[in-house]
């Protein structure tokens, strides 16, 4: 079974540019989560999809961040325009339905804003 | 305000001995707890979990203990192996509604041969 895959693994862009991160969850997982880890700090929740619907987006920092999950399969997270404080590692995780199903993480996208 | 705290940023243990990683939480609504292990440049990997109706869960060399009254959990690894060297994250959630995980800052475990 393929795990959660994220693309790109690393992105370096200049402040003010746009970047789109992609996440392919494990096949059949309805729940998809985005998290972010800023250097040395804890991994923090951004938002949660159930299939194509946003269940919880309380962790999104501001309206420069836009997440989509068209068709309930892969998801994209767009940052536009990028700011210096957006640098960090963005993780995607997926899980099956059921309250005790663990979330499985991808290897993350390291985003560096110059 | 951190709801999940891992107060030890690092821990060194000799190979073959027991590793004990600690985690405290403040939100009494949390009823499901997980430990993840993370190697550099990889995502967190699920290790073991425990529900609030239990006080212990064991899986091979890994055991998680939960003390609800103290709002404390710990991960025991015995015997520790060099391959266990990684960052360990404690995470908690409220089960209802598939709520997101709340993570601690992690503890870097070094197992010395």
PDB file of C-alpha atoms in Angstrom, chain B residues 3-108:
ATOM      1  CA  UNK B   3      -1.816  21.911  25.532  1.00  0.00           C
ATOM      2  CA  UNK B   4       0.706  19.092  25.092  1.00  0.00           C
ATOM      3  CA  UNK B   5       4.117  19.471  26.670  1.00  0.00           C
ATOM      4  CA  UNK B   6       7.277  17.460  26.313  1.00  0.00           C
ATOM      5  CA  UNK B   7       9.591  19.110  28.770  1.00  0.00           C
ATOM      6  CA  UNK B   8      12.734  17.193  27.858  1.00  0.00           C
ATOM      7  CA  UNK B   9      14.097  18.323  24.490  1.00  0.00           C
ATOM      8  CA  UNK B  10      16.631  15.515  24.461  1.00  0.00           C
ATOM      9  CA  UNK B  11      17.491  12.217  26.115  1.00  0.00           C
ATOM     10  CA  UNK B  12      20.529   9.946  25.838  1.00  0.00           C
ATOM     11  CA  UNK B  13      20.347   6.282  26.746  1.00  0.00           C
ATOM     12  CA  UNK B  14      22.756   3.395  26.431  1.00  0.00           C
ATOM     13  CA  UNK B  15      21.890   0.569  24.092  1.00  0.00           C
ATOM     14  CA  UNK B  16      20.028  -2.186  25.892  1.00  0.00           C
ATOM     15  CA  UNK B  17      18.729   0.067  28.653  1.00  0.00           C
ATOM     16  CA  UNK B  18      15.233   1.489  29.046  1.00  0.00           C
ATOM     17  CA  UNK B  19      14.235   4.791  27.433  1.00  0.00           C
ATOM     18  CA  UNK B  20      11.442   6.715  29.129  1.00  0.00           C
ATOM     19  CA  UNK B  21       9.908   9.662  27.305  1.00  0.00           C
ATOM     20  CA  UNK B  22       7.410  11.828  29.120  1.00  0.00           C
ATOM     21  CA  UNK B  23       4.475  13.944  28.051  1.00  0.00           C
ATOM     22  CA  UNK B  24       2.011  16.135  29.968  1.00  0.00           C
ATOM     23  CA  UNK B  25      -1.249  17.589  28.764  1.00  0.00           C
ATOM     24  CA  UNK B  26      -3.574  20.250  30.065  1.00  0.00           C
ATOM     25  CA  UNK B  27      -6.817  19.686  28.160  1.00  0.00           C
ATOM     26  CA  UNK B  28      -9.010  17.271  30.107  1.00  0.00           C
ATOM     27  CA  UNK B  29     -11.124  16.694  26.978  1.00  0.00           C
ATOM     28  CA  UNK B  30      -8.303  14.748  25.327  1.00  0.00           C
ATOM     29  CA  UNK B  31      -9.185  11.062  25.292  1.00  0.00           C
ATOM     30  CA  UNK B  32      -6.844   9.547  22.749  1.00  0.00           C
ATOM     31  CA  UNK B  33      -3.073   9.763  22.803  1.00  0.00           C
ATOM     32  CA  UNK B  34      -0.442   8.782  20.276  1.00  0.00           C
ATOM     33  CA  UNK B  35       3.303   8.607  19.975  1.00  0.00           C
ATOM     34  CA  UNK B  36       5.039   9.295  16.697  1.00  0.00           C
ATOM     35  CA  UNK B  37       8.671   8.747  15.787  1.00  0.00           C
ATOM     36  CA  UNK B  38      10.415  11.008  13.307  1.00  0.00           C
ATOM     37  CA  UNK B  39      13.705  10.584  11.458  1.00  0.00           C
ATOM     38  CA  UNK B  40      15.353  13.581   9.746  1.00  0.00           C
ATOM     39  CA  UNK B  41      13.791  14.558   6.405  1.00  0.00           C
ATOM     40  CA  UNK B  42      10.923  12.104   6.925  1.00  0.00           C
ATOM     41  CA  UNK B  43       7.398  12.514   8.179  1.00  0.00           C
ATOM     42  CA  UNK B  44       6.275  11.357  11.618  1.00  0.00           C
ATOM     43  CA  UNK B  45       5.597   7.624  11.772  1.00  0.00           C
ATOM     44  CA  UNK B  46       2.854   6.308  14.017  1.00  0.00           C
ATOM     45  CA  UNK B  47       4.256   4.193  16.829  1.00  0.00           C
ATOM     46  CA  UNK B  48       1.639   3.400  19.441  1.00  0.00           C
ATOM     47  CA  UNK B  49      -1.563   4.834  20.876  1.00  0.00           C
ATOM     48  CA  UNK B  50      -3.713   4.617  23.956  1.00  0.00           C
ATOM     49  CA  UNK B  51      -7.310   5.432  24.683  1.00  0.00           C
ATOM     50  CA  UNK B  52      -8.311   7.145  27.909  1.00  0.00           C
ATOM     51  CA  UNK B  53     -10.220   4.049  29.022  1.00  0.00           C
ATOM     52  CA  UNK B  54      -6.905   2.225  29.428  1.00  0.00           C
ATOM     53  CA  UNK B  55      -3.839   2.938  31.491  1.00  0.00           C
ATOM     54  CA  UNK B  56      -1.362   0.831  29.553  1.00  0.00           C
ATOM     55  CA  UNK B  57      -0.843  -0.366  26.013  1.00  0.00           C
ATOM     56  CA  UNK B  58       2.026  -2.539  24.897  1.00  0.00           C
ATOM     57  CA  UNK B  59       3.401  -3.353  21.455  1.00  0.00           C
ATOM     58  CA  UNK B  60       6.640  -5.281  21.393  1.00  0.00           C
ATOM     59  CA  UNK B  61       9.421  -3.164  22.888  1.00  0.00           C
ATOM     60  CA  UNK B  62       7.120  -0.141  23.220  1.00  0.00           C
ATOM     61  CA  UNK B  63       4.732   0.483  26.091  1.00  0.00           C
ATOM     62  CA  UNK B  64       2.673   3.591  26.700  1.00  0.00           C
ATOM     63  CA  UNK B  65       1.368   4.404  30.177  1.00  0.00           C
ATOM     64  CA  UNK B  66      -1.421   6.882  30.856  1.00  0.00           C
ATOM     65  CA  UNK B  67      -2.104   8.550  34.194  1.00  0.00           C
ATOM     66  CA  UNK B  68      -5.315  10.510  33.691  1.00  0.00           C
ATOM     67  CA  UNK B  69      -5.413  12.053  37.134  1.00  0.00           C
ATOM     68  CA  UNK B  70      -1.962  13.519  36.600  1.00  0.00           C
ATOM     69  CA  UNK B  71      -2.612  14.248  32.916  1.00  0.00           C
ATOM     70  CA  UNK B  72       0.621  12.476  32.129  1.00  0.00           C
ATOM     71  CA  UNK B  73       1.709   9.798  29.731  1.00  0.00           C
ATOM     72  CA  UNK B  74       4.998   8.125  29.090  1.00  0.00           C
ATOM     73  CA  UNK B  75       6.547   5.939  26.427  1.00  0.00           C
ATOM     74  CA  UNK B  76       8.881   3.162  27.520  1.00  0.00           C
ATOM     75  CA  UNK B  77      11.239   1.536  25.064  1.00  0.00           C
ATOM     76  CA  UNK B  78      12.997  -1.550  26.291  1.00  0.00           C
ATOM     77  CA  UNK B  79      15.546  -2.618  25.327  1.00  0.00           C
ATOM     78  CA  UNK B  80      16.642   0.522  23.498  1.00  0.00           C
ATOM     79  CA  UNK B  81      18.421   0.052  20.188  1.00  0.00           C
ATOM     80  CA  UNK B  82      20.552   2.456  18.112  1.00  0.00           C
ATOM     81  CA  UNK B  83      17.822   2.472  15.439  1.00  0.00           C
ATOM     82  CA  UNK B  84      15.472   3.997  17.977  1.00  0.00           C
ATOM     83  CA  UNK B  85      17.442   7.244  17.806  1.00  0.00           C
ATOM     84  CA  UNK B  86      14.937   9.770  16.483  1.00  0.00           C
ATOM     85  CA  UNK B  87      12.640  12.580  17.603  1.00  0.00           C
ATOM     86  CA  UNK B  88       9.561  11.338  19.433  1.00  0.00           C
ATOM     87  CA  UNK B  89       6.374  13.368  19.383  1.00  0.00           C
ATOM     88  CA  UNK B  90       3.527  12.975  21.803  1.00  0.00           C
ATOM     89  CA  UNK B  91       0.114  13.871  20.358  1.00  0.00           C
ATOM     90  CA  UNK B  92      -3.393  14.047  21.745  1.00  0.00           C
ATOM     91  CA  UNK B  93      -6.869  14.515  20.420  1.00  0.00           C
ATOM     92  CA  UNK B  94     -10.530  14.455  21.280  1.00  0.00           C
ATOM     93  CA  UNK B  95     -11.935  11.378  19.555  1.00  0.00           C
ATOM     94  CA  UNK B  96     -15.348  12.782  18.747  1.00  0.00           C
ATOM     95  CA  UNK B  97     -15.450  14.305  15.273  1.00  0.00           C
ATOM     96  CA  UNK B  98     -12.025  13.124  14.153  1.00  0.00           C
ATOM     97  CA  UNK B  99     -10.469  16.241  15.580  1.00  0.00           C
ATOM     98  CA  UNK B 100      -6.897  17.134  14.629  1.00  0.00           C
ATOM     99  CA  UNK B 101      -3.882  16.059  16.603  1.00  0.00           C
ATOM    100  CA  UNK B 102      -2.254  18.442  19.065  1.00  0.00           C
ATOM    101  CA  UNK B 103       1.474  17.801  19.240  1.00  0.00           C
ATOM    102  CA  UNK B 104       4.197  18.392  21.760  1.00  0.00           C
ATOM    103  CA  UNK B 105       7.524  19.862  20.665  1.00  0.00           C
ATOM    104  CA  UNK B 106       9.233  16.491  20.604  1.00  0.00           C
ATOM    105  CA  UNK B 107      12.067  14.777  22.462  1.00  0.00           C
ATOM    106  CA  UNK B 108      15.233  13.800  20.637  1.00  0.00           C
TER     107      UNK B 108
END
